[in-house]
Rosetta silent file (secondary structure, phi, psi, omega in degrees, C-alpha in Angstrom):
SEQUENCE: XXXXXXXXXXXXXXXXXXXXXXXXXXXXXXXXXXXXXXXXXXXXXXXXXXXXXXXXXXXXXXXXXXXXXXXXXXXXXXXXXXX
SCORE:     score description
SCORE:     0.000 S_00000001
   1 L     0.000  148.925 -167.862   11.963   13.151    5.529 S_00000001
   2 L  -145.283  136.683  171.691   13.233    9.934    5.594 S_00000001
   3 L   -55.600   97.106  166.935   11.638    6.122    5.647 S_00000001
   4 L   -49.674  151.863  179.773    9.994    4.939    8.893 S_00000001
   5 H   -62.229  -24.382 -177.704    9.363    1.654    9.392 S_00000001
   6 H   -60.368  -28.264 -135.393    5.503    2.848    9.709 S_00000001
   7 H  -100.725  -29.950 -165.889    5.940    4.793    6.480 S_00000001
   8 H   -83.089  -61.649 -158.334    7.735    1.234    4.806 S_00000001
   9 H   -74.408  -25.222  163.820    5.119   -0.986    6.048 S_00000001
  10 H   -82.055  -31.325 -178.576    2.189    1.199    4.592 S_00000001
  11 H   -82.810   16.953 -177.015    3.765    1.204    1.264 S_00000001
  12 H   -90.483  -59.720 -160.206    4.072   -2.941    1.287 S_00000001
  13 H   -83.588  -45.653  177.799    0.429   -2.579    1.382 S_00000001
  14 H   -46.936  -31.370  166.393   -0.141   -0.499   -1.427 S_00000001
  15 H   -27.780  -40.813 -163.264    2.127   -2.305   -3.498 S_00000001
  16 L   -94.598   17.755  176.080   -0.524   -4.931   -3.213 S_00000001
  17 L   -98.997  143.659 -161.570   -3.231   -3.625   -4.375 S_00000001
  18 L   -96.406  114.797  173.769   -4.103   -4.895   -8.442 S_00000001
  19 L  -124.280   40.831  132.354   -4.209   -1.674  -10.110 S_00000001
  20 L  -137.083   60.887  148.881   -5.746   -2.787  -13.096 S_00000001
  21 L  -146.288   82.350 -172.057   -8.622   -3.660  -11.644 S_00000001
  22 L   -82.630   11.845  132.857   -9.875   -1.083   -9.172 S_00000001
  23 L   -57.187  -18.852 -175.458  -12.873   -3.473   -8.219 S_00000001
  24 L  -114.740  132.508  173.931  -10.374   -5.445   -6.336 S_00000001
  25 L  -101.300 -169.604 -176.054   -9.745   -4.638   -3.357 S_00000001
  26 E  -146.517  140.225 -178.633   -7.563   -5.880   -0.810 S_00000001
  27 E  -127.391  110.311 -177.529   -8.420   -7.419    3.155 S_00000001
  28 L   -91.335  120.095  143.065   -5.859   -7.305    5.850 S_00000001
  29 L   -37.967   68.581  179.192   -6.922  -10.032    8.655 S_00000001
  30 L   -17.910  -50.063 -179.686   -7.005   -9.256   11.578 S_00000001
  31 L   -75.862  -24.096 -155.718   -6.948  -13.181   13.027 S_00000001
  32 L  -131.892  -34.687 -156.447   -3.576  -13.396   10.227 S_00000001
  33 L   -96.328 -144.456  179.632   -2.147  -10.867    9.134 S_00000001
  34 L   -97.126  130.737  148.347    1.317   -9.000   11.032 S_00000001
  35 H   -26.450  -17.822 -164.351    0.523   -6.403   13.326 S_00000001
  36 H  -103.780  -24.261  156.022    2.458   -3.900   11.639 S_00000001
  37 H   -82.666   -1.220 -173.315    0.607   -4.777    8.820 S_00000001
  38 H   -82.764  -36.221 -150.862   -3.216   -4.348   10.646 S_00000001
  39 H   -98.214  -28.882  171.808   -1.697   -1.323   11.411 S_00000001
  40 H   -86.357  -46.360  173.884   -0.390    0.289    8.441 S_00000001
  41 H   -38.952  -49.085 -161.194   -3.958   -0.333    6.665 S_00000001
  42 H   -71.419  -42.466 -161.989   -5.812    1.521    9.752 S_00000001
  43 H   -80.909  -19.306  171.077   -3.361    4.519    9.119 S_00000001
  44 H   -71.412  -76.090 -163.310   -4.385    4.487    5.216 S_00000001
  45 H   -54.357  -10.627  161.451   -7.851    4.745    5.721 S_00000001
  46 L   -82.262   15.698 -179.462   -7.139    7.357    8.249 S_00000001
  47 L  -120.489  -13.185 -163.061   -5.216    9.283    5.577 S_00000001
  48 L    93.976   18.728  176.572   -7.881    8.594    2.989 S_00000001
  49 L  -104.585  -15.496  175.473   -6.477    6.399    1.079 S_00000001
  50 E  -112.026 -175.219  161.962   -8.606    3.365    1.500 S_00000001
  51 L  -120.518    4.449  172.274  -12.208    2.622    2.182 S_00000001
  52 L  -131.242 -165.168  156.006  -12.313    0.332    4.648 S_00000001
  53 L   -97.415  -12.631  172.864   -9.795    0.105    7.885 S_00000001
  54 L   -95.025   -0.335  172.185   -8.976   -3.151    6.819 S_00000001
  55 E   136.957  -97.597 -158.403   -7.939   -2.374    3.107 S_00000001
  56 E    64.392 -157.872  172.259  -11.157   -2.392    1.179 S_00000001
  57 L   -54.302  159.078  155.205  -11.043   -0.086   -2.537 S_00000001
  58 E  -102.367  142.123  148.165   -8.310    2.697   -2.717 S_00000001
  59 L  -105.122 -174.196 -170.688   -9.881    5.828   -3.296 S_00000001
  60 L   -75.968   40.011  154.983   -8.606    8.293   -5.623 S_00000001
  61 L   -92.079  -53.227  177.230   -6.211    9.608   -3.716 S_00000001
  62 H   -62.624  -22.511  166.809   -5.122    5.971   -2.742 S_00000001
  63 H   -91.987    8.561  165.823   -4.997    5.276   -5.962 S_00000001
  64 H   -80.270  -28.398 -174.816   -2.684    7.824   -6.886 S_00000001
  65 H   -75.958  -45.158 -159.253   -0.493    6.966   -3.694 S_00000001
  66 H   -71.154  -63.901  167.073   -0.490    3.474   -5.123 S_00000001
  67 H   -71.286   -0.884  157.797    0.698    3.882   -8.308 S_00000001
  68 H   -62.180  -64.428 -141.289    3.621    6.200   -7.300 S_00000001
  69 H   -90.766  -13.603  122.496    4.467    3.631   -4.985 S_00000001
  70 H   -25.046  -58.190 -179.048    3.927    0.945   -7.486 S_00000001
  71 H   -88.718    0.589  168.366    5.996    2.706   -9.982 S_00000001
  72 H   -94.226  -28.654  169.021    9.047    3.562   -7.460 S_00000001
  73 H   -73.794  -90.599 -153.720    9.715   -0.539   -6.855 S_00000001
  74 H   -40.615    4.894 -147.369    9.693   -0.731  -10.196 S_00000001
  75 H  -121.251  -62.082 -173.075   12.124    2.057  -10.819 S_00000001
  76 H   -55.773  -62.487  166.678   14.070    0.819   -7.905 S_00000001
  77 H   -57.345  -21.242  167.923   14.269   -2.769   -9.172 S_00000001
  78 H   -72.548  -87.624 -178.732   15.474   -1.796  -12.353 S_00000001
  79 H   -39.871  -68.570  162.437   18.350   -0.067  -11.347 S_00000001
  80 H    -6.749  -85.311  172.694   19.159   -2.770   -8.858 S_00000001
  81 H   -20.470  -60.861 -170.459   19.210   -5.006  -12.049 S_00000001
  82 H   -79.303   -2.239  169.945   21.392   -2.771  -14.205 S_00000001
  83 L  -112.083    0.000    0.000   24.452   -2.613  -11.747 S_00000001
């Protein structure tokens, strides 16, 4: 399996989601935001990972998805750093 651009552009939005606060949510625009990003939300909440189609709450799935994918830039960034 390898990263798609579809597969890149949903994990740009989880990145954003504040995961210590899991009252805050997050709202992709519609009128604003990138298509690719409108688009990659609608395919989370069709996976379950959100609550709205527009972002909304992760549920716990999403929020499991999130902090992997939270904790692989961070992994990722490091090592960047150290070479």
């Amino acid at each position: 399996m390898s990263f798609t651009p579809e597969l890149v552009a949903e994990l740009e939005i989880l990145s954003l989601f504040n995961l210590s606060n899991t009252k805050e949510g997050l709202k992709v625009h519609h009128h604003s935001a990138a298509p690719a990003a409108i688009a990659a939300a609608q395919r989370l909440f069709d996976k379950g990972l959100t609550t709205q189609h527009d972002g909304g709450y992760l549920t716990s799935l999403g929020l499991d998805a999130a902090d992997h994918a939270q904790s692989l830039l961070i992994i990722l960034a490091t090592s960047q750093e150290a070479a």
